[in-house]
Amino acid sequence: MVGAEEAGAERPIRRWRTLSEKRRIAELTFEPGASVAVVARANGVNANQVFKWRRALRRGELNEPTTAPTSLLPVMLTAPSDKADVGGHVDLKQQPAQGGSIHIEIPGKAMISVESGADPALLRSILESLRK
């Protein structure tokens, strides 16, 4: 009987694939006449893994994240607040609610004007949809 060391029973080195590699391999299987087993073998991947990547691709899980890193936005005040203390801090609890508006411009995407009394949940939904 031959020992495991002599038979070459070493485990293969585990390879980590990037999202783009997984997506590319899964997309190859959707071409007309393509076989999942042949594509998997050609790329050194188990066919069961490729089937999993195909399902993930259909669900949109193999897309690269498109969100840009969060950065600070410039803010311009059009009228000074007379309710600020010496340090420039405003106590919102003591300040009466005033009518007004906020204008938000996202260059190339949208210009939003928010008037007093706007629904916060709706505004949040709109801003989150523009973030995508």
PDB file of N, CA, C and O in Angstrom, residues 16-74:
ATOM      1  N   TRP A  16      -7.903  32.703  -4.118  1.00  0.00           N
ATOM      2  CA  TRP A  16      -8.963  33.678  -3.882  1.00  0.00           C
ATOM      3  C   TRP A  16      -9.190  34.453  -5.169  1.00  0.00           C
ATOM      4  O   TRP A  16      -8.262  34.984  -5.754  1.00  0.00           O
ATOM      5  N   ARG A  17     -10.409  34.516  -5.614  1.00  0.00           N
ATOM      6  CA  ARG A  17     -10.761  35.204  -6.855  1.00  0.00           C
ATOM      7  C   ARG A  17     -11.378  36.562  -6.539  1.00  0.00           C
ATOM      8  O   ARG A  17     -12.145  36.701  -5.594  1.00  0.00           O
ATOM      9  N   THR A  18     -11.063  37.546  -7.358  1.00  0.00           N
ATOM     10  CA  THR A  18     -11.674  38.865  -7.198  1.00  0.00           C
ATOM     11  C   THR A  18     -13.091  38.825  -7.748  1.00  0.00           C
ATOM     12  O   THR A  18     -13.465  37.895  -8.480  1.00  0.00           O
ATOM     13  N   LEU A  19     -13.871  39.840  -7.413  1.00  0.00           N
ATOM     14  CA  LEU A  19     -15.237  39.904  -7.928  1.00  0.00           C
ATOM     15  C   LEU A  19     -15.243  39.939  -9.451  1.00  0.00           C
ATOM     16  O   LEU A  19     -16.080  39.302 -10.089  1.00  0.00           O
ATOM     17  N   SER A  20     -14.302  40.666 -10.036  1.00  0.00           N
ATOM     18  CA  SER A  20     -14.274  40.754 -11.492  1.00  0.00           C
ATOM     19  C   SER A  20     -13.933  39.407 -12.126  1.00  0.00           C
ATOM     20  O   SER A  20     -14.473  39.060 -13.180  1.00  0.00           O
ATOM     21  N   GLU A  21     -13.045  38.623 -11.497  1.00  0.00           N
ATOM     22  CA  GLU A  21     -12.733  37.286 -12.015  1.00  0.00           C
ATOM     23  C   GLU A  21     -13.952  36.374 -11.933  1.00  0.00           C
ATOM     24  O   GLU A  21     -14.270  35.653 -12.882  1.00  0.00           O
ATOM     25  N   LYS A  22     -14.633  36.403 -10.790  1.00  0.00           N
ATOM     26  CA  LYS A  22     -15.825  35.576 -10.617  1.00  0.00           C
ATOM     27  C   LYS A  22     -16.890  35.945 -11.643  1.00  0.00           C
ATOM     28  O   LYS A  22     -17.515  35.080 -12.261  1.00  0.00           O
ATOM     29  N   ARG A  23     -17.082  37.261 -11.818  1.00  0.00           N
ATOM     30  CA  ARG A  23     -18.083  37.731 -12.773  1.00  0.00           C
ATOM     31  C   ARG A  23     -17.706  37.305 -14.196  1.00  0.00           C
ATOM     32  O   ARG A  23     -18.542  36.811 -14.952  1.00  0.00           O
ATOM     33  N   ARG A  24     -16.438  37.445 -14.573  1.00  0.00           N
ATOM     34  CA  ARG A  24     -15.981  37.079 -15.912  1.00  0.00           C
ATOM     35  C   ARG A  24     -16.217  35.592 -16.177  1.00  0.00           C
ATOM     36  O   ARG A  24     -16.744  35.214 -17.229  1.00  0.00           O
ATOM     37  N   ILE A  25     -15.860  34.744 -15.214  1.00  0.00           N
ATOM     38  CA  ILE A  25     -16.030  33.298 -15.376  1.00  0.00           C
ATOM     39  C   ILE A  25     -17.513  32.938 -15.471  1.00  0.00           C
ATOM     40  O   ILE A  25     -17.927  32.152 -16.323  1.00  0.00           O
ATOM     41  N   ALA A  26     -18.332  33.550 -14.611  1.00  0.00           N
ATOM     42  CA  ALA A  26     -19.770  33.267 -14.641  1.00  0.00           C
ATOM     43  C   ALA A  26     -20.387  33.739 -15.953  1.00  0.00           C
ATOM     44  O   ALA A  26     -21.243  33.054 -16.529  1.00  0.00           O
ATOM     45  N   GLU A  27     -19.955  34.894 -16.455  1.00  0.00           N
ATOM     46  CA  GLU A  27     -20.497  35.413 -17.712  1.00  0.00           C
ATOM     47  C   GLU A  27     -20.145  34.508 -18.891  1.00  0.00           C
ATOM     48  O   GLU A  27     -20.915  34.398 -19.844  1.00  0.00           O
ATOM     49  N   LEU A  28     -18.979  33.859 -18.842  1.00  0.00           N
ATOM     50  CA  LEU A  28     -18.587  32.942 -19.920  1.00  0.00           C
ATOM     51  C   LEU A  28     -19.586  31.794 -20.067  1.00  0.00           C
ATOM     52  O   LEU A  28     -19.796  31.289 -21.164  1.00  0.00           O
ATOM     53  N   THR A  29     -20.204  31.402 -18.962  1.00  0.00           N
ATOM     54  CA  THR A  29     -21.135  30.265 -19.008  1.00  0.00           C
ATOM     55  C   THR A  29     -22.476  30.630 -19.634  1.00  0.00           C
ATOM     56  O   THR A  29     -23.252  29.744 -19.973  1.00  0.00           O
ATOM     57  N   PHE A  30     -22.776  31.935 -19.766  1.00  0.00           N
ATOM     58  CA  PHE A  30     -24.039  32.358 -20.351  1.00  0.00           C
ATOM     59  C   PHE A  30     -23.955  32.498 -21.871  1.00  0.00           C
ATOM     60  O   PHE A  30     -24.958  32.762 -22.523  1.00  0.00           O
ATOM     61  N   GLU A  31     -22.762  32.350 -22.434  1.00  0.00           N
ATOM     62  CA  GLU A  31     -22.620  32.434 -23.889  1.00  0.00           C
ATOM     63  C   GLU A  31     -23.279  31.214 -24.529  1.00  0.00           C
ATOM     64  O   GLU A  31     -23.289  30.127 -23.946  1.00  0.00           O
ATOM     65  N   PRO A  32     -23.827  31.382 -25.724  1.00  0.00           N
ATOM     66  CA  PRO A  32     -24.499  30.257 -26.397  1.00  0.00           C
ATOM     67  C   PRO A  32     -23.543  29.075 -26.589  1.00  0.00           C
ATOM     68  O   PRO A  32     -22.412  29.244 -27.035  1.00  0.00           O
ATOM     69  N   GLY A  33     -24.003  27.906 -26.219  1.00  0.00           N
ATOM     70  CA  GLY A  33     -23.227  26.680 -26.387  1.00  0.00           C
ATOM     71  C   GLY A  33     -22.172  26.443 -25.328  1.00  0.00           C
ATOM     72  O   GLY A  33     -21.444  25.457 -25.385  1.00  0.00           O
ATOM     73  N   ALA A  34     -22.071  27.340 -24.355  1.00  0.00           N
ATOM     74  CA  ALA A  34     -21.054  27.186 -23.302  1.00  0.00           C
ATOM     75  C   ALA A  34     -21.492  26.129 -22.302  1.00  0.00           C
ATOM     76  O   ALA A  34     -22.674  26.002 -21.983  1.00  0.00           O
ATOM     77  N   SER A  35     -20.531  25.390 -21.806  1.00  0.00           N
ATOM     78  CA  SER A  35     -20.779  24.375 -20.785  1.00  0.00           C
ATOM     79  C   SER A  35     -20.140  24.842 -19.487  1.00  0.00           C
ATOM     80  O   SER A  35     -18.972  25.246 -19.470  1.00  0.00           O
ATOM     81  N   VAL A  36     -20.907  24.796 -18.405  1.00  0.00           N
ATOM     82  CA  VAL A  36     -20.379  25.204 -17.105  1.00  0.00           C
ATOM     83  C   VAL A  36     -19.172  24.349 -16.743  1.00  0.00           C
ATOM     84  O   VAL A  36     -18.150  24.863 -16.271  1.00  0.00           O
ATOM     85  N   ALA A  37     -19.250  23.056 -16.991  1.00  0.00           N
ATOM     86  CA  ALA A  37     -18.143  22.157 -16.643  1.00  0.00           C
ATOM     87  C   ALA A  37     -16.876  22.497 -17.430  1.00  0.00           C
ATOM     88  O   ALA A  37     -15.777  22.525 -16.867  1.00  0.00           O
ATOM     89  N   VAL A  38     -17.018  22.788 -18.719  1.00  0.00           N
ATOM     90  CA  VAL A  38     -15.851  23.112 -19.551  1.00  0.00           C
ATOM     91  C   VAL A  38     -15.242  24.446 -19.125  1.00  0.00           C
ATOM     92  O   VAL A  38     -14.019  24.571 -19.002  1.00  0.00           O
ATOM     93  N   VAL A  39     -16.094  25.454 -18.889  1.00  0.00           N
ATOM     94  CA  VAL A  39     -15.599  26.770 -18.451  1.00  0.00           C
ATOM     95  C   VAL A  39     -14.902  26.634 -17.101  1.00  0.00           C
ATOM     96  O   VAL A  39     -13.831  27.197 -16.880  1.00  0.00           O
ATOM     97  N   ALA A  40     -15.501  25.874 -16.191  1.00  0.00           N
ATOM     98  CA  ALA A  40     -14.899  25.684 -14.860  1.00  0.00           C
ATOM     99  C   ALA A  40     -13.539  25.009 -14.980  1.00  0.00           C
ATOM    100  O   ALA A  40     -12.561  25.456 -14.372  1.00  0.00           O
ATOM    101  N   ARG A  41     -13.465  23.955 -15.753  1.00  0.00           N
ATOM    102  CA  ARG A  41     -12.204  23.218 -15.923  1.00  0.00           C
ATOM    103  C   ARG A  41     -11.130  24.114 -16.551  1.00  0.00           C
ATOM    104  O   ARG A  41      -9.977  24.101 -16.146  1.00  0.00           O
ATOM    105  N   ALA A  42     -11.520  24.918 -17.540  1.00  0.00           N
ATOM    106  CA  ALA A  42     -10.574  25.800 -18.226  1.00  0.00           C
ATOM    107  C   ALA A  42     -10.002  26.866 -17.295  1.00  0.00           C
ATOM    108  O   ALA A  42      -8.900  27.369 -17.507  1.00  0.00           O
ATOM    109  N   ASN A  43     -10.758  27.219 -16.259  1.00  0.00           N
ATOM    110  CA  ASN A  43     -10.322  28.260 -15.328  1.00  0.00           C
ATOM    111  C   ASN A  43      -9.852  27.700 -13.994  1.00  0.00           C
ATOM    112  O   ASN A  43      -9.595  28.461 -13.060  1.00  0.00           O
ATOM    113  N   GLY A  44      -9.768  26.382 -13.881  1.00  0.00           N
ATOM    114  CA  GLY A  44      -9.272  25.757 -12.661  1.00  0.00           C
ATOM    115  C   GLY A  44     -10.201  25.908 -11.467  1.00  0.00           C
ATOM    116  O   GLY A  44      -9.747  26.078 -10.339  1.00  0.00           O
ATOM    117  N   VAL A  45     -11.502  25.858 -11.735  1.00  0.00           N
ATOM    118  CA  VAL A  45     -12.506  26.050 -10.687  1.00  0.00           C
ATOM    119  C   VAL A  45     -13.446  24.853 -10.700  1.00  0.00           C
ATOM    120  O   VAL A  45     -13.716  24.269 -11.750  1.00  0.00           O
ATOM    121  N   ASN A  46     -13.974  24.507  -9.554  1.00  0.00           N
ATOM    122  CA  ASN A  46     -14.971  23.451  -9.457  1.00  0.00           C
ATOM    123  C   ASN A  46     -16.275  23.952 -10.085  1.00  0.00           C
ATOM    124  O   ASN A  46     -16.680  25.097  -9.884  1.00  0.00           O
ATOM    125  N   ALA A  47     -16.948  23.091 -10.822  1.00  0.00           N
ATOM    126  CA  ALA A  47     -18.191  23.469 -11.495  1.00  0.00           C
ATOM    127  C   ALA A  47     -19.261  23.923 -10.503  1.00  0.00           C
ATOM    128  O   ALA A  47     -20.033  24.846 -10.796  1.00  0.00           O
ATOM    129  N   ASN A  48     -19.312  23.310  -9.329  1.00  0.00           N
ATOM    130  CA  ASN A  48     -20.294  23.725  -8.318  1.00  0.00           C
ATOM    131  C   ASN A  48     -20.061  25.174  -7.899  1.00  0.00           C
ATOM    132  O   ASN A  48     -21.013  25.924  -7.658  1.00  0.00           O
ATOM    133  N   GLN A  49     -18.800  25.573  -7.828  1.00  0.00           N
ATOM    134  CA  GLN A  49     -18.476  26.955  -7.471  1.00  0.00           C
ATOM    135  C   GLN A  49     -18.955  27.907  -8.564  1.00  0.00           C
ATOM    136  O   GLN A  49     -19.474  28.982  -8.287  1.00  0.00           O
ATOM    137  N   VAL A  50     -18.784  27.511  -9.810  1.00  0.00           N
ATOM    138  CA  VAL A  50     -19.227  28.360 -10.921  1.00  0.00           C
ATOM    139  C   VAL A  50     -20.745  28.508 -10.898  1.00  0.00           C
ATOM    140  O   VAL A  50     -21.271  29.599 -11.158  1.00  0.00           O
ATOM    141  N   PHE A  51     -21.471  27.433 -10.589  1.00  0.00           N
ATOM    142  CA  PHE A  51     -22.923  27.540 -10.474  1.00  0.00           C
ATOM    143  C   PHE A  51     -23.303  28.530  -9.372  1.00  0.00           C
ATOM    144  O   PHE A  51     -24.242  29.325  -9.513  1.00  0.00           O
ATOM    145  N   LYS A  52     -22.573  28.531  -8.282  1.00  0.00           N
ATOM    146  CA  LYS A  52     -22.831  29.483  -7.188  1.00  0.00           C
ATOM    147  C   LYS A  52     -22.579  30.912  -7.660  1.00  0.00           C
ATOM    148  O   LYS A  52     -23.339  31.827  -7.356  1.00  0.00           O
ATOM    149  N   TRP A  53     -21.500  31.122  -8.419  1.00  0.00           N
ATOM    150  CA  TRP A  53     -21.197  32.455  -8.945  1.00  0.00           C
ATOM    151  C   TRP A  53     -22.249  32.915  -9.947  1.00  0.00           C
ATOM    152  O   TRP A  53     -22.578  34.096 -10.024  1.00  0.00           O
ATOM    153  N   ARG A  54     -22.805  31.975 -10.723  1.00  0.00           N
ATOM    154  CA  ARG A  54     -23.866  32.325 -11.667  1.00  0.00           C
ATOM    155  C   ARG A  54     -25.097  32.852 -10.920  1.00  0.00           C
ATOM    156  O   ARG A  54     -25.692  33.852 -11.317  1.00  0.00           O
ATOM    157  N   ARG A  55     -25.462  32.177  -9.830  1.00  0.00           N
ATOM    158  CA  ARG A  55     -26.610  32.639  -9.033  1.00  0.00           C
ATOM    159  C   ARG A  55     -26.317  34.010  -8.431  1.00  0.00           C
ATOM    160  O   ARG A  55     -27.180  34.892  -8.426  1.00  0.00           O
ATOM    161  N   ALA A  56     -25.099  34.196  -7.942  1.00  0.00           N
ATOM    162  CA  ALA A  56     -24.728  35.481  -7.354  1.00  0.00           C
ATOM    163  C   ALA A  56     -24.744  36.584  -8.416  1.00  0.00           C
ATOM    164  O   ALA A  56     -25.164  37.717  -8.140  1.00  0.00           O
ATOM    165  N   LEU A  57     -24.322  36.257  -9.625  1.00  0.00           N
ATOM    166  CA  LEU A  57     -24.332  37.236 -10.708  1.00  0.00           C
ATOM    167  C   LEU A  57     -25.757  37.645 -11.046  1.00  0.00           C
ATOM    168  O   LEU A  57     -26.041  38.834 -11.228  1.00  0.00           O
ATOM    169  N   ARG A  58     -26.664  36.704 -11.092  1.00  0.00           N
ATOM    170  CA  ARG A  58     -28.075  37.010 -11.376  1.00  0.00           C
ATOM    171  C   ARG A  58     -28.682  37.901 -10.302  1.00  0.00           C
ATOM    172  O   ARG A  58     -29.544  38.726 -10.579  1.00  0.00           O
ATOM    173  N   ARG A  59     -28.247  37.707  -9.058  1.00  0.00           N
ATOM    174  CA  ARG A  59     -28.764  38.519  -7.946  1.00  0.00           C
ATOM    175  C   ARG A  59     -28.057  39.859  -7.841  1.00  0.00           C
ATOM    176  O   ARG A  59     -28.404  40.679  -6.996  1.00  0.00           O
ATOM    177  N   GLY A  60     -27.036  40.088  -8.659  1.00  0.00           N
ATOM    178  CA  GLY A  60     -26.316  41.361  -8.635  1.00  0.00           C
ATOM    179  C   GLY A  60     -25.259  41.437  -7.553  1.00  0.00           C
ATOM    180  O   GLY A  60     -24.787  42.520  -7.221  1.00  0.00           O
ATOM    181  N   GLU A  61     -24.850  40.301  -7.009  1.00  0.00           N
ATOM    182  CA  GLU A  61     -23.884  40.297  -5.915  1.00  0.00           C
ATOM    183  C   GLU A  61     -22.436  40.331  -6.398  1.00  0.00           C
ATOM    184  O   GLU A  61     -21.527  40.481  -5.579  1.00  0.00           O
ATOM    185  N   LEU A  62     -22.208  40.197  -7.696  1.00  0.00           N
ATOM    186  CA  LEU A  62     -20.838  40.209  -8.204  1.00  0.00           C
ATOM    187  C   LEU A  62     -20.472  41.529  -8.864  1.00  0.00           C
ATOM    188  O   LEU A  62     -19.492  41.619  -9.593  1.00  0.00           O
ATOM    189  N   ASN A  63     -21.250  42.564  -8.594  1.00  0.00           N
ATOM    190  CA  ASN A  63     -20.943  43.878  -9.129  1.00  0.00           C
ATOM    191  C   ASN A  63     -19.956  44.581  -8.219  1.00  0.00           C
ATOM    192  O   ASN A  63     -20.046  44.487  -6.994  1.00  0.00           O
ATOM    193  N   GLU A  64     -19.026  45.297  -8.827  1.00  0.00           N
ATOM    194  CA  GLU A  64     -18.054  46.060  -8.052  1.00  0.00           C
ATOM    195  C   GLU A  64     -18.779  47.188  -7.335  1.00  0.00           C
ATOM    196  O   GLU A  64     -19.694  47.799  -7.891  1.00  0.00           O
ATOM    197  N   PRO A  65     -18.389  47.492  -6.106  1.00  0.00           N
ATOM    198  CA  PRO A  65     -19.014  48.619  -5.407  1.00  0.00           C
ATOM    199  C   PRO A  65     -18.740  49.918  -6.155  1.00  0.00           C
ATOM    200  O   PRO A  65     -17.609  50.180  -6.543  1.00  0.00           O
ATOM    201  N   THR A  66     -19.792  50.703  -6.367  1.00  0.00           N
ATOM    202  CA  THR A  66     -19.636  51.939  -7.126  1.00  0.00           C
ATOM    203  C   THR A  66     -19.690  53.177  -6.245  1.00  0.00           C
ATOM    204  O   THR A  66     -19.596  54.280  -6.755  1.00  0.00           O
ATOM    205  N   THR A  67     -19.835  53.004  -4.962  1.00  0.00           N
ATOM    206  CA  THR A  67     -19.915  54.161  -4.091  1.00  0.00           C
ATOM    207  C   THR A  67     -18.545  54.781  -3.930  1.00  0.00           C
ATOM    208  O   THR A  67     -17.553  54.105  -3.693  1.00  0.00           O
ATOM    209  N   ALA A  68     -18.509  56.058  -4.090  1.00  0.00           N
ATOM    210  CA  ALA A  68     -17.265  56.797  -3.923  1.00  0.00           C
ATOM    211  C   ALA A  68     -17.011  56.993  -2.433  1.00  0.00           C
ATOM    212  O   ALA A  68     -17.943  56.981  -1.628  1.00  0.00           O
ATOM    213  N   PRO A  69     -15.768  57.164  -2.039  1.00  0.00           N
ATOM    214  CA  PRO A  69     -15.502  57.408  -0.625  1.00  0.00           C
ATOM    215  C   PRO A  69     -16.183  58.697  -0.175  1.00  0.00           C
ATOM    216  O   PRO A  69     -16.313  59.640  -0.948  1.00  0.00           O
ATOM    217  N   THR A  70     -16.629  58.673   1.049  1.00  0.00           N
ATOM    218  CA  THR A  70     -17.311  59.837   1.592  1.00  0.00           C
ATOM    219  C   THR A  70     -16.328  60.989   1.733  1.00  0.00           C
ATOM    220  O   THR A  70     -15.214  60.820   2.193  1.00  0.00           O
ATOM    221  N   SER A  71     -16.767  62.144   1.311  1.00  0.00           N
ATOM    222  CA  SER A  71     -15.918  63.321   1.430  1.00  0.00           C
ATOM    223  C   SER A  71     -16.763  64.483   1.940  1.00  0.00           C
ATOM    224  O   SER A  71     -17.994  64.428   1.936  1.00  0.00           O
ATOM    225  N   LEU A  72     -16.106  65.515   2.355  1.00  0.00           N
ATOM    226  CA  LEU A  72     -16.805  66.689   2.849  1.00  0.00           C
ATOM    227  C   LEU A  72     -17.360  67.485   1.684  1.00  0.00           C
ATOM    228  O   LEU A  72     -16.763  67.555   0.610  1.00  0.00           O
ATOM    229  N   LEU A  73     -18.520  68.091   1.893  1.00  0.00           N
ATOM    230  CA  LEU A  73     -19.147  68.907   0.873  1.00  0.00           C
ATOM    231  C   LEU A  73     -19.053  70.370   1.262  1.00  0.00           C
ATOM    232  O   LEU A  73     -19.168  70.713   2.442  1.00  0.00           O
ATOM    233  N   PRO A  74     -18.862  71.248   0.305  1.00  0.00           N
ATOM    234  CA  PRO A  74     -18.829  72.675   0.635  1.00  0.00           C
ATOM    235  C   PRO A  74     -20.227  73.160   1.020  1.00  0.00           C
ATOM    236  O   PRO A  74     -21.217  72.747   0.425  1.00  0.00           O
TER     237      PRO A  74
END
